[in-house]
Short mmCIF file of C-alpha atoms in Angstrom, two decimals:
data_model
loop_
_atom_site.label_atom_id
_atom_site.label_comp_id
_atom_site.label_asym_id
_atom_site.label_seq_id
_atom_site.Cartn_x
_atom_site.Cartn_y
_atom_site.Cartn_z
CA UNK X 1 28.73 48.62 -40.91
CA UNK X 2 25.41 47.96 -41.94
CA UNK X 3 24.19 46.08 -44.55
CA UNK X 4 20.43 47.35 -46.05
CA UNK X 5 17.84 45.28 -47.89
CA UNK X 6 14.44 45.76 -49.59
CA UNK X 7 12.44 42.75 -49.07
CA UNK X 8 8.77 44.18 -49.57
CA UNK X 9 7.42 40.46 -49.34
CA UNK X 10 8.12 40.13 -45.84
CA UNK X 11 4.92 40.31 -44.34
CA UNK X 12 3.55 37.40 -46.90
CA UNK X 13 6.72 35.81 -45.95
CA UNK X 14 5.87 35.92 -42.09
CA UNK X 15 2.19 34.33 -42.97
CA UNK X 16 3.89 31.51 -44.45
CA UNK X 17 6.34 31.42 -41.71
CA UNK X 18 8.67 29.21 -43.43
CA UNK X 19 12.58 29.05 -44.24
CA UNK X 20 11.98 27.82 -47.81
CA UNK X 21 9.18 30.31 -48.49
CA UNK X 22 9.51 31.99 -52.27
CA UNK X 23 7.84 35.02 -53.21
CA UNK X 24 4.98 35.77 -56.03
CA UNK X 25 6.38 36.76 -59.04
CA UNK X 26 4.97 40.16 -58.39
CA UNK X 27 6.98 40.83 -55.22
CA UNK X 28 10.07 39.59 -56.87
CA UNK X 29 9.70 42.01 -59.35
CA UNK X 30 9.31 44.75 -57.04
CA UNK X 31 12.06 43.48 -54.90
CA UNK X 32 14.26 43.76 -57.86
CA UNK X 33 13.34 46.62 -59.82
CA UNK X 34 13.36 48.56 -56.58
CA UNK X 35 16.24 47.08 -54.65
CA UNK X 36 18.14 50.37 -54.11
CA UNK X 37 15.12 52.16 -52.59
CA UNK X 38 17.64 51.75 -49.04
CA UNK X 39 19.95 54.02 -50.21
CA UNK X 40 17.49 57.05 -49.20
CA UNK X 41 17.11 56.29 -45.65
CA UNK X 42 20.37 53.72 -45.03
CA UNK X 43 23.05 55.44 -42.61
CA UNK X 44 25.92 56.86 -43.79
CA UNK X 45 28.89 54.58 -44.50
CA UNK X 46 26.62 51.86 -44.94
CA UNK X 47 25.67 49.33 -48.24
CA UNK X 48 22.82 48.32 -50.05
CA UNK X 49 22.62 44.75 -51.56
CA UNK X 50 21.49 45.15 -54.96
CA UNK X 51 22.36 43.90 -58.50
CA UNK X 52 25.26 46.17 -59.77
CA UNK X 53 24.13 46.08 -63.52
CA UNK X 54 21.72 48.56 -63.54
CA UNK X 55 22.11 50.30 -59.99
CA UNK X 56 26.06 50.95 -60.09
CA UNK X 57 25.63 54.20 -62.66
CA UNK X 58 22.50 55.29 -61.08
CA UNK X 59 23.73 55.26 -57.64
CA UNK X 60 26.61 57.42 -58.77
CA UNK X 61 24.84 59.65 -59.87
CA UNK X 62 22.58 60.26 -56.74
CA UNK X 63 26.08 60.43 -54.75
CA UNK X 64 26.85 63.16 -56.62
CA UNK X 65 23.88 65.11 -56.46
CA UNK X 66 22.83 64.53 -52.94
CA UNK X 67 26.11 63.80 -51.04
CA UNK X 68 25.05 60.02 -50.22
CA UNK X 69 27.65 58.16 -48.62
CA UNK X 70 25.96 54.87 -49.46
CA UNK X 71 27.36 51.70 -51.88
CA UNK X 72 26.55 49.12 -53.32
CA UNK X 73 26.69 45.43 -52.58
CA UNK X 74 25.97 42.42 -54.31
CA UNK X 75 25.27 38.78 -53.57
CA UNK X 76 28.50 37.32 -54.20
CA UNK X 77 30.09 39.91 -51.81
CA UNK X 78 28.25 38.80 -49.07
CA UNK X 79 30.72 37.12 -47.48
CA UNK X 80 32.35 40.35 -46.91
CA UNK X 81 29.43 41.39 -44.43
CA UNK X 82 29.70 38.44 -42.30
CA UNK X 83 29.71 40.65 -39.37
CA UNK X 84 27.39 43.52 -40.58
CA UNK X 85 24.38 45.09 -38.90
CA UNK X 86 21.68 43.41 -41.30
CA UNK X 87 18.88 45.76 -41.78
CA UNK X 88 16.14 44.15 -44.02
CA UNK X 89 12.33 46.11 -44.93
CA UNK X 90 11.39 43.21 -42.36
CA UNK X 91 12.42 40.36 -40.46
CA UNK X 92 11.23 36.83 -41.11
CA UNK X 93 12.72 33.18 -41.67
CA UNK X 94 13.37 33.34 -45.13
CA UNK X 95 15.55 35.89 -45.30
CA UNK X 96 16.79 35.10 -42.07
CA UNK X 97 17.66 31.68 -44.07
CA UNK X 98 18.93 33.75 -47.29
CA UNK X 99 21.32 35.64 -45.25
CA UNK X 100 22.69 32.77 -43.54
CA UNK X 101 23.52 30.99 -46.71
CA UNK X 102 24.99 34.01 -47.99
CA UNK X 103 27.88 33.66 -45.62
CA UNK X 104 26.71 36.42 -42.73
CA UNK X 105 27.09 34.83 -39.32
CA UNK X 106 24.29 33.48 -37.23
CA UNK X 107 25.34 35.67 -34.42
CA UNK X 108 24.04 38.99 -36.58
CA UNK X 109 20.78 37.11 -37.50
CA UNK X 110 17.55 36.70 -34.93
CA UNK X 111 17.43 33.52 -33.57
CA UNK X 112 14.37 31.31 -34.82
CA UNK X 113 12.93 31.87 -31.36
CA UNK X 114 13.03 35.72 -31.61
CA UNK X 115 11.34 35.52 -35.43
CA UNK X 116 8.64 33.69 -33.55
CA UNK X 117 7.93 36.24 -31.02
CA UNK X 118 8.45 38.91 -34.08
CA UNK X 119 5.62 36.91 -35.94
CA UNK X 120 3.31 37.24 -32.88
CA UNK X 121 3.94 40.74 -32.64
CA UNK X 122 3.46 41.38 -36.34
CA UNK X 123 -0.16 40.32 -36.27
CA UNK X 124 -3.14 42.84 -37.29
CA UNK X 125 -4.37 41.20 -33.89
CA UNK X 126 -1.66 43.71 -32.23
CA UNK X 127 -4.23 46.48 -33.43
CA UNK X 128 -7.17 45.54 -31.38
CA UNK X 129 -6.14 45.85 -27.87
CA UNK X 130 -4.13 49.07 -28.33
CA UNK X 131 -7.36 50.43 -30.16
CA UNK X 132 -9.03 49.63 -26.92
CA UNK X 133 -6.66 50.96 -24.97
CA UNK X 134 -6.93 54.32 -26.94
CA UNK X 135 -10.58 54.48 -27.05
CA UNK X 136 -10.70 54.09 -22.89
CA UNK X 137 -8.27 56.81 -22.82
CA UNK X 138 -9.94 59.02 -25.54
CA UNK X 139 -13.56 58.34 -25.81
CA UNK X 140 -14.44 61.99 -26.90
CA UNK X 141 -12.16 62.35 -29.95
CA UNK X 142 -11.73 58.13 -31.14
CA UNK X 143 -13.58 55.54 -32.99
CA UNK X 144 -12.55 52.16 -34.19
CA UNK X 145 -13.57 48.84 -33.22
CA UNK X 146 -11.71 45.11 -34.46
CA UNK X 147 -13.77 41.97 -33.53
CA UNK X 148 -11.80 38.58 -33.28
CA UNK X 149 -13.00 35.94 -35.28
CA UNK X 150 -12.06 32.32 -34.59
CA UNK X 151 -14.52 30.23 -36.26
CA UNK X 152 -17.07 30.27 -39.18
CA UNK X 153 -20.07 30.81 -36.83
CA UNK X 154 -18.98 33.83 -35.52
CA UNK X 155 -17.76 35.00 -38.70
CA UNK X 156 -21.27 34.94 -40.58
CA UNK X 157 -22.55 35.74 -37.29
CA UNK X 158 -20.60 39.24 -37.24
CA UNK X 159 -20.94 39.95 -41.10
CA UNK X 160 -24.69 39.59 -41.02
CA UNK X 161 -24.84 41.54 -37.77
CA UNK X 162 -22.97 44.56 -39.66
CA UNK X 163 -24.09 44.40 -42.98
CA UNK X 164 -20.96 46.02 -44.40
CA UNK X 165 -17.75 45.45 -43.25
CA UNK X 166 -14.26 45.00 -43.42
CA UNK X 167 -12.70 41.48 -43.00
CA UNK X 168 -8.59 41.21 -42.68
CA UNK X 169 -6.07 38.51 -41.89
CA UNK X 170 -3.79 38.60 -39.43
CA UNK X 171 -0.53 38.52 -41.63
CA UNK X 172 -0.58 39.52 -45.36
CA UNK X 173 0.88 42.60 -47.24
CA UNK X 174 0.19 46.16 -47.57
CA UNK X 175 -3.50 46.65 -49.08
CA UNK X 176 -3.48 42.84 -49.34
CA UNK X 177 -5.61 40.28 -47.05
CA UNK X 178 -8.59 42.55 -46.92
CA UNK X 179 -12.26 41.37 -47.89
CA UNK X 180 -14.97 43.99 -48.51
CA UNK X 181 -18.02 42.26 -47.39
CA UNK X 182 -21.01 44.65 -48.84
CA UNK X 183 -23.54 42.00 -49.69
CA UNK X 184 -23.54 39.87 -46.21
CA UNK X 185 -21.91 36.54 -45.74
CA UNK X 186 -22.24 35.34 -49.13
CA UNK X 187 -20.81 32.09 -50.12
CA UNK X 188 -17.54 33.98 -51.91
CA UNK X 189 -17.06 35.61 -48.11
CA UNK X 190 -17.79 32.08 -46.87
CA UNK X 191 -14.92 30.10 -48.87
CA UNK X 192 -12.57 33.17 -47.90
CA UNK X 193 -13.32 33.33 -44.31
CA UNK X 194 -12.72 29.22 -43.81
CA UNK X 195 -9.66 29.75 -45.81
CA UNK X 196 -8.03 32.05 -43.77
CA UNK X 197 -9.43 30.23 -40.57
CA UNK X 198 -7.70 26.93 -42.29
CA UNK X 199 -4.36 29.08 -42.78
CA UNK X 200 -4.00 31.40 -40.09
CA UNK X 201 -6.20 30.50 -37.14
CA UNK X 202 -8.36 33.78 -37.14
CA UNK X 203 -9.18 36.76 -38.72
CA UNK X 204 -10.79 40.85 -37.68
CA UNK X 205 -14.07 42.39 -38.45
CA UNK X 206 -14.55 46.01 -38.19
CA UNK X 207 -16.94 48.76 -39.66
CA UNK X 208 -16.39 50.59 -43.19
CA UNK X 209 -15.37 53.88 -41.76
CA UNK X 210 -16.49 57.34 -43.64
CA UNK X 211 -12.88 58.20 -43.86
CA UNK X 212 -11.34 61.75 -44.36
CA UNK X 213 -8.01 61.51 -44.40
CA UNK X 214 -5.28 58.50 -43.97
CA UNK X 215 -2.27 58.85 -41.93
CA UNK X 216 0.14 57.22 -39.32
CA UNK X 217 2.51 58.23 -36.63
CA UNK X 218 6.16 56.43 -37.09
CA UNK X 219 7.96 55.24 -34.52
CA UNK X 220 11.49 53.46 -33.92
CA UNK X 221 12.22 51.03 -31.08
CA UNK X 222 15.71 50.78 -29.82
CA UNK X 223 15.34 47.22 -28.28
CA UNK X 224 16.33 48.08 -25.04
CA UNK X 225 12.88 49.67 -23.78
CA UNK X 226 12.57 52.85 -25.42
CA UNK X 227 10.08 53.78 -28.31
CA UNK X 228 10.77 57.35 -29.52
CA UNK X 229 8.04 59.43 -31.99
CA UNK X 230 10.03 59.22 -35.75
CA UNK X 231 7.74 61.71 -37.36
CA UNK X 232 4.40 61.79 -39.19
CA UNK X 233 3.13 60.24 -42.37
CA UNK X 234 0.29 61.31 -44.32
CA UNK X 235 -0.69 58.55 -47.46
CA UNK X 236 -2.90 57.52 -50.25
CA UNK X 237 -4.76 54.28 -51.14
CA UNK X 238 -6.09 52.71 -54.14
CA UNK X 239 -10.26 51.54 -54.11
CA UNK X 240 -8.78 48.14 -52.55
CA UNK X 241 -6.68 50.01 -49.43
CA UNK X 242 -3.60 49.40 -51.00
CA UNK X 243 -0.79 52.13 -50.91
CA UNK X 244 -0.13 54.16 -53.67
CA UNK X 245 1.85 57.38 -52.29
CA UNK X 246 2.94 59.73 -49.50
CA UNK X 247 2.30 63.67 -48.80
CA UNK X 248 5.67 65.26 -48.81
CA UNK X 249 6.21 67.67 -46.09
CA UNK X 250 7.45 69.14 -42.80
CA UNK X 251 6.04 67.65 -39.80
CA UNK X 252 4.58 71.00 -38.64
CA UNK X 253 3.01 71.10 -42.21
CA UNK X 254 1.28 67.46 -41.47
CA UNK X 255 0.09 68.46 -37.83
CA UNK X 256 -1.60 71.93 -39.04
CA UNK X 257 -3.56 69.84 -41.76
CA UNK X 258 -4.56 67.16 -39.11
CA UNK X 259 -5.63 69.67 -36.59
CA UNK X 260 -8.33 70.65 -39.27
CA UNK X 261 -9.88 67.59 -37.70
CA UNK X 262 -8.36 67.00 -34.20
CA UNK X 263 -7.38 69.78 -31.72
CA UNK X 264 -3.52 69.40 -31.62
CA UNK X 265 -3.62 68.96 -28.04
CA UNK X 266 -5.73 65.31 -28.15
CA UNK X 267 -3.01 64.61 -31.12
CA UNK X 268 -0.18 65.12 -28.92
CA UNK X 269 -1.89 63.46 -26.13
CA UNK X 270 -2.73 60.30 -28.56
CA UNK X 271 0.81 60.30 -29.78
CA UNK X 272 2.40 60.08 -25.89
CA UNK X 273 -0.11 57.12 -24.99
CA UNK X 274 0.42 55.10 -28.42
CA UNK X 275 4.58 55.68 -27.61
CA UNK X 276 3.78 54.32 -24.31
CA UNK X 277 1.84 51.62 -25.02
CA UNK X 278 4.06 50.66 -28.30
CA UNK X 279 7.36 50.72 -25.57
CA UNK X 280 5.07 48.22 -23.30
CA UNK X 281 4.65 45.68 -26.12
CA UNK X 282 7.58 45.93 -28.42
CA UNK X 283 10.42 47.78 -26.74
CA UNK X 284 12.56 45.32 -25.48
CA UNK X 285 12.25 42.62 -27.93
CA UNK X 286 12.01 44.41 -31.44
CA UNK X 287 14.66 46.77 -32.85
CA UNK X 288 13.48 48.73 -35.71
CA UNK X 289 10.64 51.20 -37.08
CA UNK X 290 6.99 50.95 -36.18
CA UNK X 291 4.02 52.53 -38.31
CA UNK X 292 0.52 53.03 -36.82
CA UNK X 293 -1.69 53.55 -39.33
CA UNK X 294 -4.71 55.80 -38.59
CA UNK X 295 -7.36 57.67 -39.98
CA UNK X 296 -9.60 60.68 -39.83
CA UNK X 297 -13.57 59.90 -40.04
CA UNK X 298 -16.63 61.93 -39.99
CA UNK X 299 -18.88 60.93 -37.34
CA UNK X 300 -22.37 61.83 -38.95
CA UNK X 301 -24.00 62.09 -35.61
CA UNK X 302 -22.04 64.70 -34.08
CA UNK X 303 -21.22 66.50 -37.47
CA UNK X 304 -17.40 66.77 -36.67
CA UNK X 305 -14.45 63.89 -36.77
CA UNK X 306 -13.05 61.25 -35.03
CA UNK X 307 -9.72 59.76 -34.79
CA UNK X 308 -9.81 55.89 -35.59
CA UNK X 309 -6.25 55.55 -33.43
CA UNK X 310 -5.15 51.90 -34.60
CA UNK X 311 -6.00 50.91 -37.99
CA UNK X 312 -2.97 48.64 -37.96
CA UNK X 313 0.53 48.49 -36.64
CA UNK X 314 3.31 47.89 -39.23
CA UNK X 315 6.69 46.29 -37.30
CA UNK X 316 8.73 47.04 -40.07
CA UNK X 317 10.57 49.56 -42.29
CA UNK X 318 7.47 51.36 -44.20
CA UNK X 319 6.81 53.61 -47.15
CA UNK X 320 6.06 56.42 -44.76
CA UNK X 321 9.57 56.44 -42.81
CA UNK X 322 10.89 56.70 -46.22
CA UNK X 323 8.91 59.05 -47.12
CA UNK X 324 9.40 60.90 -43.73
CA UNK X 325 13.33 60.28 -43.56
CA UNK X 326 13.78 61.59 -47.76
CA UNK X 327 11.98 65.12 -46.99
CA UNK X 328 13.77 65.80 -43.99
CA UNK X 329 17.14 64.42 -45.53
CA UNK X 330 16.94 65.88 -49.11
CA UNK X 331 13.99 68.18 -49.89
CA UNK X 332 14.50 71.92 -49.38
CA UNK X 333 12.47 73.09 -46.36
CA UNK X 334 9.47 74.62 -46.89
CA UNK X 335 8.56 72.93 -50.36
CA UNK X 336 6.04 70.32 -50.48
CA UNK X 337 5.12 67.40 -52.87
CA UNK X 338 4.50 63.92 -53.51
CA UNK X 339 6.36 60.48 -53.22
CA UNK X 340 4.64 57.51 -54.75
CA UNK X 341 5.16 53.89 -55.72
CA UNK X 342 3.59 52.75 -59.25
CA UNK X 343 3.44 49.32 -61.08
CA UNK X 344 2.44 49.37 -64.63
CA UNK X 345 2.52 45.89 -66.41
CA UNK X 346 3.87 47.23 -69.36
CA UNK X 347 7.58 48.42 -69.45
CA UNK X 348 6.91 50.78 -72.61
CA UNK X 349 4.29 52.68 -70.51
CA UNK X 350 5.86 52.80 -67.74
CA UNK X 351 9.52 54.24 -69.50
CA UNK X 352 7.18 56.61 -71.67
CA UNK X 353 5.66 57.69 -67.95
CA UNK X 354 9.09 58.49 -66.34
CA UNK X 355 10.04 60.27 -69.70
CA UNK X 356 7.65 62.55 -69.78
CA UNK X 357 7.76 63.01 -66.04
CA UNK X 358 11.35 64.38 -66.53
CA UNK X 359 10.34 66.60 -69.61
CA UNK X 360 7.47 67.94 -67.56
CA UNK X 361 9.07 68.53 -64.23
CA UNK X 362 12.66 69.22 -64.61
CA UNK X 363 14.79 68.48 -62.05
CA UNK X 364 16.01 71.13 -59.73
CA UNK X 365 18.71 70.27 -57.09
CA UNK X 366 20.32 73.30 -54.69
CA UNK X 367 23.51 72.33 -52.18
CA UNK X 368 21.93 68.87 -51.86
CA UNK X 369 18.65 69.30 -51.66
CA UNK X 370 15.38 69.02 -54.08
CA UNK X 371 14.36 72.29 -54.87
CA UNK X 372 11.68 71.28 -57.71
CA UNK X 373 10.91 68.81 -60.27
CA UNK X 374 10.48 65.05 -60.77
CA UNK X 375 13.27 62.38 -59.04
CA UNK X 376 13.07 58.43 -59.95
CA UNK X 377 14.16 57.03 -56.37
CA UNK X 378 15.48 54.14 -58.23
CA UNK X 379 16.42 53.51 -62.01
CA UNK X 380 13.65 53.01 -64.67
CA UNK X 381 15.45 50.03 -66.95
CA UNK X 382 14.25 48.02 -69.55
CA UNK X 383 12.81 45.63 -67.68
CA UNK X 384 10.77 47.76 -64.53
CA UNK X 385 7.21 47.13 -63.91
CA UNK X 386 7.72 49.75 -60.66
CA UNK X 387 8.87 52.88 -59.86
CA UNK X 388 9.34 55.01 -56.70
CA UNK X 389 9.55 58.46 -57.30
CA UNK X 390 9.03 62.09 -55.51
CA UNK X 391 7.69 65.38 -57.55
CA UNK X 392 8.49 68.97 -55.81
#
């Protein structure tokens, strides 16, 4: 038996690294509104930890439409899952403490020592060495550089030398922990760098690229030394770099769209080289999904394209994997669409959009697969500020 939990604050909890960490209100709201998201990627016969009040009816309906073999588990029922395999969105000391207090056996949870290793492996700094390795192997079609900064003098020197750059903290949530430096080493940038150096010990700087497309290669590590390719992800972000959604399409369709900018043999070569590199770093330590974010960038000098092979590595479940698994399991073959996560602070506005989408894009499910229309992936209630949905 496996028990799944959606804890989207995992990266923030890793940054804090305390067992008594409390997530910000926005992250707690997202976790509550989207608690049922794991039903779409959970293994048959497993359970998803979520409040029952407004989720039970939604899950019942989804089981009828798509044949889901997943059940609901609530917090008071945690002792019933004392020996289950726990599958959170991401691991950190706070979530370990939560399950331990809830009645899950300690030997079913990662040790504090293993979580300390996970924290190091989850740092954005891991992308530095991997990017260099890929650049050495494929100098003719890749771009990308990360500069490690460990003191304020290095920060000032690097930012002024690059004129415009992107600073990143080692641990942060998706689209968070980024500082777009467009006007040199200003006082606000200096204050931000000093705080990050004090709290996390370092940061990275990279150029701002002429991005054409965001995509990712998704992998799965079995913890026994093997890492396998799990599929492609093409995703979108807002102007701040925060995730907004994914393309829903087959791996073949996505491969074709990338091949317009990067020859297929180069793409498959980079994919295999990344797989081998990830296996050497994560394969014997970590069990779970790994997402390597990448970019197709326009190369002005060559009037062509280059690929940034490792913008960052997500050592956890991620929305790209959710979209990939949802498409493969529940979408009619050959169809295309979008997967999106949306935040609207006003509940009435969110519900109005939900109702309008249901009206404009009638749901059509054929033989357990989504043929067309709008499908909310979690219930939209009278308190929701977040929704996750697909549209085919």
